[in-house]
PDB file of C-alpha atoms in Angstrom:
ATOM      1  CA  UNK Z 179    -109.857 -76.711-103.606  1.00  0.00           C
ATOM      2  CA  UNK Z 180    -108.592 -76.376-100.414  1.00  0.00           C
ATOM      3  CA  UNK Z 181    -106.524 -79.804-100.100  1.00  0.00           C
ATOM      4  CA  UNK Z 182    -105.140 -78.964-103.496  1.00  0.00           C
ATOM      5  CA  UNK Z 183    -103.598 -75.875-102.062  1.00  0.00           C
ATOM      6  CA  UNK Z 184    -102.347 -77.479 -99.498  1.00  0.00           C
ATOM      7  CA  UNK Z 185    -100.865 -80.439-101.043  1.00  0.00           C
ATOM      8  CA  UNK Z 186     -99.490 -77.713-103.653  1.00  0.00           C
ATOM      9  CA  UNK Z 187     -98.078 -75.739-100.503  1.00  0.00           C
ATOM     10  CA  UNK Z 188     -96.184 -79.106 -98.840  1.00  0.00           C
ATOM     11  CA  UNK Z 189     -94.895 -80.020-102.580  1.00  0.00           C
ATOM     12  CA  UNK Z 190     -93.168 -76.738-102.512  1.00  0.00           C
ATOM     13  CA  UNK Z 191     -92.108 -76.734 -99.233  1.00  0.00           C
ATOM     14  CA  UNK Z 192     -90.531 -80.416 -99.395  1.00  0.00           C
ATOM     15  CA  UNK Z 193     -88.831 -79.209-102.981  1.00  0.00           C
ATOM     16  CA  UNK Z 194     -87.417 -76.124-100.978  1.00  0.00           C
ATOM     17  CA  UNK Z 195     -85.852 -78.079 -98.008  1.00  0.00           C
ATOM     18  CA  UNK Z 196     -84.413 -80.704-100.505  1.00  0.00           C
ATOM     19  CA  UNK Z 197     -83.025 -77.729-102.279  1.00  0.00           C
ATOM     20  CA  UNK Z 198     -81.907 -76.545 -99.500  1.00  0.00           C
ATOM     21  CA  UNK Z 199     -79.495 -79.427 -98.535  1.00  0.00           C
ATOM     22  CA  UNK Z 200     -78.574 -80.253-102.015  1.00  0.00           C
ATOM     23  CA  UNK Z 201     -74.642 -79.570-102.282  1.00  0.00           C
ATOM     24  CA  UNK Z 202     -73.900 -76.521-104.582  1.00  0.00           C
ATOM     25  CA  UNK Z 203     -72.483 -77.928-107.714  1.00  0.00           C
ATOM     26  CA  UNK Z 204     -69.770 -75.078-107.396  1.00  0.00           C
ATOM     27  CA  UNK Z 205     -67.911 -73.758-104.189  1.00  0.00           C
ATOM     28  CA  UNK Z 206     -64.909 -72.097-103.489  1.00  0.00           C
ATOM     29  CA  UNK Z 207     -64.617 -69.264-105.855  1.00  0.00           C
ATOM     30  CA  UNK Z 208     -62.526 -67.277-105.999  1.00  0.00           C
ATOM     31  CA  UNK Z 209     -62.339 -64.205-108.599  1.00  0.00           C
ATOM     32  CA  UNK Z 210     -60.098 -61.081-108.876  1.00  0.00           C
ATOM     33  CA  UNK Z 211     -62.061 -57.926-108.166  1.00  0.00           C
ATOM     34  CA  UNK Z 212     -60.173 -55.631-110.361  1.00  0.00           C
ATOM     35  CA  UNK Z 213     -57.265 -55.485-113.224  1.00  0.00           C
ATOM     36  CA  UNK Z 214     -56.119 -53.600-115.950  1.00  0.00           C
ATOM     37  CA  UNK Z 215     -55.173 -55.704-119.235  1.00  0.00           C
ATOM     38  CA  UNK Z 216     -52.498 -52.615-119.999  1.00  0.00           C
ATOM     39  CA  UNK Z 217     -50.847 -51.700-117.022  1.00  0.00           C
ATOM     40  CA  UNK Z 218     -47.813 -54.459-118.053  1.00  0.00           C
ATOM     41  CA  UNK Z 219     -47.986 -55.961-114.342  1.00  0.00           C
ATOM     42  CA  UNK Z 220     -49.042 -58.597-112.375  1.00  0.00           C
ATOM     43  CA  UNK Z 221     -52.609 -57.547-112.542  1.00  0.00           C
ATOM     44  CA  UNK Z 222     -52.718 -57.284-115.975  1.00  0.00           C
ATOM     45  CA  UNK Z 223     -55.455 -60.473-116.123  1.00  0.00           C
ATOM     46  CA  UNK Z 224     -58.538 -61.276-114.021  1.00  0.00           C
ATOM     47  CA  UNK Z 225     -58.085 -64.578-112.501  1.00  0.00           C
ATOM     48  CA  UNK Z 226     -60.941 -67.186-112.014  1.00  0.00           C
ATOM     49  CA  UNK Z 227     -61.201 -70.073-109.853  1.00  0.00           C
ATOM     50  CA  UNK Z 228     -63.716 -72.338-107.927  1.00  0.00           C
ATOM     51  CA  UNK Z 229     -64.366 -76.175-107.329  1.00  0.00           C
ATOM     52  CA  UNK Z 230     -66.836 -77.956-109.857  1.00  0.00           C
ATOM     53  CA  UNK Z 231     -68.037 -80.560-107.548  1.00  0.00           C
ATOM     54  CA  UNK Z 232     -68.965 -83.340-110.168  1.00  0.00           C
ATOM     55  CA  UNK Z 233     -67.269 -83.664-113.707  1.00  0.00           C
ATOM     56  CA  UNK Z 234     -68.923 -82.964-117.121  1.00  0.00           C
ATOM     57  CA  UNK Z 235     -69.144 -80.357-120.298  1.00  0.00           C
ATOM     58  CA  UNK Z 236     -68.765 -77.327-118.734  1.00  0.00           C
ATOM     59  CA  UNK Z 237     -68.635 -73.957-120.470  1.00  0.00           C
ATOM     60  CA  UNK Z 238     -67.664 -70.416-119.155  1.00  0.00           C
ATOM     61  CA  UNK Z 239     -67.718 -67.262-120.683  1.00  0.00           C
ATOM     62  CA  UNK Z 240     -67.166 -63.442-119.354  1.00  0.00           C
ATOM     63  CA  UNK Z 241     -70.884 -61.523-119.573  1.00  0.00           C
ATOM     64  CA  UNK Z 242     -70.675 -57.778-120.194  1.00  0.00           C
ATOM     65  CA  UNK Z 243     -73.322 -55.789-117.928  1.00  0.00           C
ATOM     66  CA  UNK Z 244     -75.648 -55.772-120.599  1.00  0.00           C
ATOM     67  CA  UNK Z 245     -75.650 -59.795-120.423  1.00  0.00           C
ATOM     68  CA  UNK Z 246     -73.780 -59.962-124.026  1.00  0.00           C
ATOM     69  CA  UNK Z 247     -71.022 -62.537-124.017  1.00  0.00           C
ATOM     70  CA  UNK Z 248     -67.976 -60.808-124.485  1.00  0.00           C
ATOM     71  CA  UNK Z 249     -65.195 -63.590-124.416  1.00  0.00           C
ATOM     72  CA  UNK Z 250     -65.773 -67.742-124.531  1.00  0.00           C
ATOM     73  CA  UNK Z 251     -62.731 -68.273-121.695  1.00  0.00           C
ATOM     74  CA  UNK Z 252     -63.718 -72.660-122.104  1.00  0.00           C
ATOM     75  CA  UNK Z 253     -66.018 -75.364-123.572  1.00  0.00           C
ATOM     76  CA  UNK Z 254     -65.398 -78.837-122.862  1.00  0.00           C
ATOM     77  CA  UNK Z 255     -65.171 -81.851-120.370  1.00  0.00           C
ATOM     78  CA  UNK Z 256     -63.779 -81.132-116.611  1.00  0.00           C
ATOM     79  CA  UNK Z 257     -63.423 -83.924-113.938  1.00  0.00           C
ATOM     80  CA  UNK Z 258     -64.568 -82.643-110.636  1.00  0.00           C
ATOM     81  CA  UNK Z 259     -61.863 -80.288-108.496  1.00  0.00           C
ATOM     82  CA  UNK Z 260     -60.165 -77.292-108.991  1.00  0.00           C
ATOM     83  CA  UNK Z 261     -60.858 -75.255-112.278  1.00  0.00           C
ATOM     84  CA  UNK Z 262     -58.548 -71.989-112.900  1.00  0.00           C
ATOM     85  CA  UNK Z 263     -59.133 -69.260-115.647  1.00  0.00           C
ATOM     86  CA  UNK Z 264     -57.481 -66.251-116.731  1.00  0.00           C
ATOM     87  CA  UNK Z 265     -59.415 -63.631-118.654  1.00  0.00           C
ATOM     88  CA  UNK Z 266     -56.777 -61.100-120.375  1.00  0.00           C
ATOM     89  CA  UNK Z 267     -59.311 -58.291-121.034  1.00  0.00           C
ATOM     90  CA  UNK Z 268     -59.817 -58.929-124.607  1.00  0.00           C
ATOM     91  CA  UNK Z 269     -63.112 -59.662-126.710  1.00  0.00           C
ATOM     92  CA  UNK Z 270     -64.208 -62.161-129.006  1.00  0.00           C
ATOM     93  CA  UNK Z 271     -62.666 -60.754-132.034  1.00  0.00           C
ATOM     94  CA  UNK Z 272     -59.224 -60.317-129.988  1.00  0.00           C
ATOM     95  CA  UNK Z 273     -59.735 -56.560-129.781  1.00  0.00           C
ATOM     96  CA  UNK Z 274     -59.451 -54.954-126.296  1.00  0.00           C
ATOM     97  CA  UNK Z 275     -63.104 -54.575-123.946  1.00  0.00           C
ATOM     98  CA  UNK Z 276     -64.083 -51.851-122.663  1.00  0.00           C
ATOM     99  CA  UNK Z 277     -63.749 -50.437-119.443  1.00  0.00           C
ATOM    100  CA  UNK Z 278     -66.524 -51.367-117.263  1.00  0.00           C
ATOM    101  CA  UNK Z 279     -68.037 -54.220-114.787  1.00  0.00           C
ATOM    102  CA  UNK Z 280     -68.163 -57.889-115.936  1.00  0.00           C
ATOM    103  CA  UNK Z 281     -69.108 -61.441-114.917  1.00  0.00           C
ATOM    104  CA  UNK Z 282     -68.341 -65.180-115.070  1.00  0.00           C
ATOM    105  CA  UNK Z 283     -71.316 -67.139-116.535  1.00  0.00           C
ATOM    106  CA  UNK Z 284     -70.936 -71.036-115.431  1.00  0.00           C
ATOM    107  CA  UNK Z 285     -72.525 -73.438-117.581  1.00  0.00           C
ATOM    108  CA  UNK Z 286     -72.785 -76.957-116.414  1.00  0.00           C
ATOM    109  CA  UNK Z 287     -74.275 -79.330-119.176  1.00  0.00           C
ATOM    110  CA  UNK Z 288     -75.025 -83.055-117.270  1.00  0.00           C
ATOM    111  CA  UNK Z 289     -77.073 -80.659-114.499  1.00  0.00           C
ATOM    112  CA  UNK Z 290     -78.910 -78.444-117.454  1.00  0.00           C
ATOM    113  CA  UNK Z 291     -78.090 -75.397-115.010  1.00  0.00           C
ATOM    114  CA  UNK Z 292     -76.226 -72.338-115.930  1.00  0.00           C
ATOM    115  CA  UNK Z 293     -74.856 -70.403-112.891  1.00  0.00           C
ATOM    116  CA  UNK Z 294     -73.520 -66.700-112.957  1.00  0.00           C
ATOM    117  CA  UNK Z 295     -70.572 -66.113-110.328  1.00  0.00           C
ATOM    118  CA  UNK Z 296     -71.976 -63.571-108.412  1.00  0.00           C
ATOM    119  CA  UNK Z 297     -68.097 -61.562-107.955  1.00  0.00           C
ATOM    120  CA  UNK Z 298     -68.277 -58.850-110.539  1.00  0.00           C
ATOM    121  CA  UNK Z 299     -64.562 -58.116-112.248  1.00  0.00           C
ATOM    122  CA  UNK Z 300     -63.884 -54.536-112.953  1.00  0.00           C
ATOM    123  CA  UNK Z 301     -61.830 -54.040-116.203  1.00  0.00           C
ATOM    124  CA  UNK Z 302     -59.807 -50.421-115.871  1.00  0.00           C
ATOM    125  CA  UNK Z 303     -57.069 -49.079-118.462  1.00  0.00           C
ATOM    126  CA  UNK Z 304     -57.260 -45.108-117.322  1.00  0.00           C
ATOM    127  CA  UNK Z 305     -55.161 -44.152-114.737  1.00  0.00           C
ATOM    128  CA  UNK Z 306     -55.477 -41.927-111.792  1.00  0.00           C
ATOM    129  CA  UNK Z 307     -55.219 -38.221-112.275  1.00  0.00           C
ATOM    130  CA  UNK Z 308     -53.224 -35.862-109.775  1.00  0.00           C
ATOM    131  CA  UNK Z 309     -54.159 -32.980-108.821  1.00  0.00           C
ATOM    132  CA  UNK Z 310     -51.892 -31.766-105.802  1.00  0.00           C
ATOM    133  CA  UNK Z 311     -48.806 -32.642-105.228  1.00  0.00           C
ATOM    134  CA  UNK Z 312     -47.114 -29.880-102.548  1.00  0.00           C
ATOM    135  CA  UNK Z 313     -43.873 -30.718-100.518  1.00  0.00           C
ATOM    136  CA  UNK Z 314     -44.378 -28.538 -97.133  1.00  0.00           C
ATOM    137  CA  UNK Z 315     -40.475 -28.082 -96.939  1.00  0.00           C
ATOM    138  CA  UNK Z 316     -37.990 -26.640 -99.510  1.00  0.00           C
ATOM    139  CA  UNK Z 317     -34.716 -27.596 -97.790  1.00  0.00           C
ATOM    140  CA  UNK Z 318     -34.393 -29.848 -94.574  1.00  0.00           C
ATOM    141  CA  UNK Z 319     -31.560 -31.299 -92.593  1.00  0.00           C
ATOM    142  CA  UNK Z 320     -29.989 -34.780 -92.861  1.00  0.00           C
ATOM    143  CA  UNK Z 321     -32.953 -37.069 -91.194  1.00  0.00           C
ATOM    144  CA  UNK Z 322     -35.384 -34.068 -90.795  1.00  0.00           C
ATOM    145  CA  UNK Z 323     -38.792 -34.897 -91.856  1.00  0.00           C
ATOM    146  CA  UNK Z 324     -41.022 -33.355 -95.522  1.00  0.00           C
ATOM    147  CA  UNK Z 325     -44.624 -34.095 -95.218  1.00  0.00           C
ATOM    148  CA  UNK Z 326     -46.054 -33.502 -98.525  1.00  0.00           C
ATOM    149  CA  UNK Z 327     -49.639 -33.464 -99.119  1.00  0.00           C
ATOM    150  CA  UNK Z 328     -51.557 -34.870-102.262  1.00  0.00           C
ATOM    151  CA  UNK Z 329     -55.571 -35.177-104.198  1.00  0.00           C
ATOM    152  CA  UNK Z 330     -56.098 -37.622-106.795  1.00  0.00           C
ATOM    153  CA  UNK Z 331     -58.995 -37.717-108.619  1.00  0.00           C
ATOM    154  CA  UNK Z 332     -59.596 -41.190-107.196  1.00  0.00           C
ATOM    155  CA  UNK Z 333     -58.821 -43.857-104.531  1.00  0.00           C
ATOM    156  CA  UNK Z 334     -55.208 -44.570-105.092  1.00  0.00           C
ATOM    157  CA  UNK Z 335     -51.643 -45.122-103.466  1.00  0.00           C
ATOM    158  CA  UNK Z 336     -49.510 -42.292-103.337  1.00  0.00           C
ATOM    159  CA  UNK Z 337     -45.936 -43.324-105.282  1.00  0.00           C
ATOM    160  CA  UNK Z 338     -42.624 -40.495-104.328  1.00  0.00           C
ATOM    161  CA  UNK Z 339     -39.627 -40.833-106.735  1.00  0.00           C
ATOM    162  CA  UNK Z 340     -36.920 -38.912-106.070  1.00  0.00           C
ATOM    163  CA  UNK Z 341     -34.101 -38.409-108.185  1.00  0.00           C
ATOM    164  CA  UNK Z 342     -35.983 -41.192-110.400  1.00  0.00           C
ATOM    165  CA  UNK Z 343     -36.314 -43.532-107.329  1.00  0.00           C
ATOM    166  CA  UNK Z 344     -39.026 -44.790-105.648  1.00  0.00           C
ATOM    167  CA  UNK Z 345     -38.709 -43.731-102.039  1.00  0.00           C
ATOM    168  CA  UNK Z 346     -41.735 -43.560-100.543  1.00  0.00           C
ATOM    169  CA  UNK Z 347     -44.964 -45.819-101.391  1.00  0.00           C
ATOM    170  CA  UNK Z 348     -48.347 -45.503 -99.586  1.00  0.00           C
ATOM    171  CA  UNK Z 349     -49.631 -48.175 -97.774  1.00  0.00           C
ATOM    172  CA  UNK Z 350     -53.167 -47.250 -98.072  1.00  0.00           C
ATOM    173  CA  UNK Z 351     -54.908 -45.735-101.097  1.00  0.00           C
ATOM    174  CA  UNK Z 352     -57.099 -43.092-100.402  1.00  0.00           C
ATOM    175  CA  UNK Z 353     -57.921 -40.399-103.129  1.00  0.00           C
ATOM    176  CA  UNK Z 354     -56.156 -37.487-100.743  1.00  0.00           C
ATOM    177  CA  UNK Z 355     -54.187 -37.543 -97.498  1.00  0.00           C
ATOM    178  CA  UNK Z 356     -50.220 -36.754 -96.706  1.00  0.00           C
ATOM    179  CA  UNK Z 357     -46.581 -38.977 -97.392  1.00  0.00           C
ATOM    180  CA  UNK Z 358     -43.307 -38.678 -95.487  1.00  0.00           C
ATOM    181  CA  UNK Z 359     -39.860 -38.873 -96.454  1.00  0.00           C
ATOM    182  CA  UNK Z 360     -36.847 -38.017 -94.365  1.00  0.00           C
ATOM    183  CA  UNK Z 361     -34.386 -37.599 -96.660  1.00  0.00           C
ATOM    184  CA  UNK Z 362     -33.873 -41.396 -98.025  1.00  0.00           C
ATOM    185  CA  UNK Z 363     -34.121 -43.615-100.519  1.00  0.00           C
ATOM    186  CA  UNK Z 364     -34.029 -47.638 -99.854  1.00  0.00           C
ATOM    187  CA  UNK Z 365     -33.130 -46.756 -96.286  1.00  0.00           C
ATOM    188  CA  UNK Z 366     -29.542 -45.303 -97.395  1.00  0.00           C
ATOM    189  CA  UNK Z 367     -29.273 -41.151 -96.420  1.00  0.00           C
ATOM    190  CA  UNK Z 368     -28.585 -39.391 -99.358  1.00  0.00           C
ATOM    191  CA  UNK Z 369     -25.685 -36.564 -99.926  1.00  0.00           C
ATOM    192  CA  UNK Z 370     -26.676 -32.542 -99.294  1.00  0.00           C
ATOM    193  CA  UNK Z 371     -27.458 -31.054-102.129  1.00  0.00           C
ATOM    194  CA  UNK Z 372     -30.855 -30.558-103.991  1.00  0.00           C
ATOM    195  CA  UNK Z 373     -32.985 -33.503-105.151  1.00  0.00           C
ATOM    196  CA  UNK Z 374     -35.897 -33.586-107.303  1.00  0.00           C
ATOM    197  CA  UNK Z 375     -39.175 -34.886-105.965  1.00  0.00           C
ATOM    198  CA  UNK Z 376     -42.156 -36.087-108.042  1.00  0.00           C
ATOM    199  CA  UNK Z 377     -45.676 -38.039-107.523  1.00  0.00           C
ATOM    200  CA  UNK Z 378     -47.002 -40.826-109.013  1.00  0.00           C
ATOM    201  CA  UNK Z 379     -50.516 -42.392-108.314  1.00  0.00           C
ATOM    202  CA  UNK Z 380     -51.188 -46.236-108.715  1.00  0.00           C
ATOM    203  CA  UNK Z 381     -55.197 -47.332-108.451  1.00  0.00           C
ATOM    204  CA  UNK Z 382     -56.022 -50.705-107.281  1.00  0.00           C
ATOM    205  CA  UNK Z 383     -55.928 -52.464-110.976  1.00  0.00           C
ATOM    206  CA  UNK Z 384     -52.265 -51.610-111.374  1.00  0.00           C
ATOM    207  CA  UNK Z 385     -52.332 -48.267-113.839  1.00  0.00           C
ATOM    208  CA  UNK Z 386     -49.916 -46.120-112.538  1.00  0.00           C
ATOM    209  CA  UNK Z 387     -50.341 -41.943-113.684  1.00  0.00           C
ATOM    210  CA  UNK Z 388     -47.657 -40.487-115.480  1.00  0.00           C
ATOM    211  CA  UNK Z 389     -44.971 -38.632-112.516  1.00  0.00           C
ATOM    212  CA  UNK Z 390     -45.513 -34.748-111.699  1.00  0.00           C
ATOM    213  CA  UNK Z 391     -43.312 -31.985-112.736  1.00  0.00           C
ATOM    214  CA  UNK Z 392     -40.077 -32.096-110.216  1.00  0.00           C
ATOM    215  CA  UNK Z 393     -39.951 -29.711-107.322  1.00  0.00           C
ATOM    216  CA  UNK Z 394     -36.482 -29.395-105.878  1.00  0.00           C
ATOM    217  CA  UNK Z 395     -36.311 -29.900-101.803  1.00  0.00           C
ATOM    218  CA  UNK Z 396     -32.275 -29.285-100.523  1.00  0.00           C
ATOM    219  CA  UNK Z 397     -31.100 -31.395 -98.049  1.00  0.00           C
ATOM    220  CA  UNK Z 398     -28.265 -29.654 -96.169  1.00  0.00           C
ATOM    221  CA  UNK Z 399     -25.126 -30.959 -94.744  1.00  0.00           C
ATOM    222  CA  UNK Z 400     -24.887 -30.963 -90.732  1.00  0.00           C
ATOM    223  CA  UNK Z 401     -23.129 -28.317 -89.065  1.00  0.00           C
ATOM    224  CA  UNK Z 402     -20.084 -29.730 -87.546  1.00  0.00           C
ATOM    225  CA  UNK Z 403     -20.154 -29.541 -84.045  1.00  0.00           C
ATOM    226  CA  UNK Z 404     -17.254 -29.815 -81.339  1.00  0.00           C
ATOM    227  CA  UNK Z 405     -14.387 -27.829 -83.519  1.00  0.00           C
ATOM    228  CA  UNK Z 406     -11.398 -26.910 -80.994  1.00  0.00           C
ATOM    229  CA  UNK Z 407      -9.605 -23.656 -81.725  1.00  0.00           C
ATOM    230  CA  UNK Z 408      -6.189 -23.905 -83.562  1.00  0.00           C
ATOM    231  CA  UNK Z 409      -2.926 -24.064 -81.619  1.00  0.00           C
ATOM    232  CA  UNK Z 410      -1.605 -20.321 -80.867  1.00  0.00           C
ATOM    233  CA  UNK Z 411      -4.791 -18.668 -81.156  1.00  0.00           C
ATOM    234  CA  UNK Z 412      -5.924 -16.703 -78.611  1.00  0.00           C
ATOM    235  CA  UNK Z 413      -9.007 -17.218 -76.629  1.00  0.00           C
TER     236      UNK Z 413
END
């Protein structure tokens, strides 16, 4: 009894190292992390991609959380290389999915191994919510600085249109935190006078929230400076 568990033990062992150095039949994936199928922009699909290392019937699908299938994406022959994908959010029957976490499920046919990509693709169609939008400064001078503080109700970048124009766009997207604007839009000063500011918020999958009510901030014309007195009057 004891040899047999140790020749059992070795057997596994040796099929573990082999498996070990066996090439993966897939590498190089590469799968987008987040999108929104209504959001009419460039992440409006989730893009798939990896290397199939040897051709044959292959078949992928997108697998809801619950391990359903949810959309058959392709079913057929592939020579070895690069395969690319695009899922467009919608189901088998052609009706939209629903919001949530999905997964690529990798079929391979001549190996009799199915694989599940193990990048999970978040589908989102609701966009952010703001909740504070508050300009510090009413009225400023040419070039003078309004640091206006926002809270979203999630992580998202901070969008400022003024007079309808996007001046100011976040770099980072964190669900609170301040902007700056100095009195421009696409680098160009603009004329005194009073301007109407408003927020949008943009989350990671490309919804963008509808744009605050306007608040007004002046911008006032510089003083001029360096006037000489008019001929004949007295000083």
């Amino acid at each position: 009894m004891v040899g047999a568990i140790l020749l059992a033990t070795g057997a596994a062992f040796v099929i573990t190292e082999k498996l070990k150095l066996t090439p993966a039949a897939i590498f190089g994936t590469r799968v987008s992390k987040t999108f929104s199928p209504v959001c009419a922009c460039a992440t409006d699909n989730a893009a798939i991609r990896f290397r199939l290392r040897r051709g044959g019937r292959v078949q992928i699908d997108v697998i809801g959380a619950s391990g359903v299938l949810t959309r058959p994406l392709a079913h057929r022959r592939f020579r070895a290389g690069v395969l690319s994908f695009r899922w467009f959010g919608h189901d088998q029957t052609g009706g939209l999915s629903h919001d949530g976490n999905y997964k690529i499920e990798v079929r391979l046919f001549s190996e009799h191994r199915t694989i599940v990509l193990p990048n999970t693709i978040r589908l989102v169609t609701v966009a952010p919510r703001i909740e504070q939008f508050q300009p510090a400064r009413r009225s400023i001078s040419v070039g003078e600085r309004v640091r206006i503080r926002y809270r979203f109700n999630e992580k998202a970048i901070p969008i400022l249109l003024v007079d309808g124009r996007e001046a100011v766009v976040g770099r980072f997207a964190p669900s609170a935190g301040t902007i700056d604007w100095f009195g421009k839009v696409g680098g160009q000063a603009l004329r005194a006078g009073l301007h109407r500011l408003e927020l949008e918020a943009r989350d990671s999958a490309g919804n963008t929230s509808v744009a605050t009510p306007s608040i007004g901030v002046e911008i006032r014309a510089r003083a001029r400076t360096g006037a000489h007195p008019r001929r004949g009057s007295k000083h």
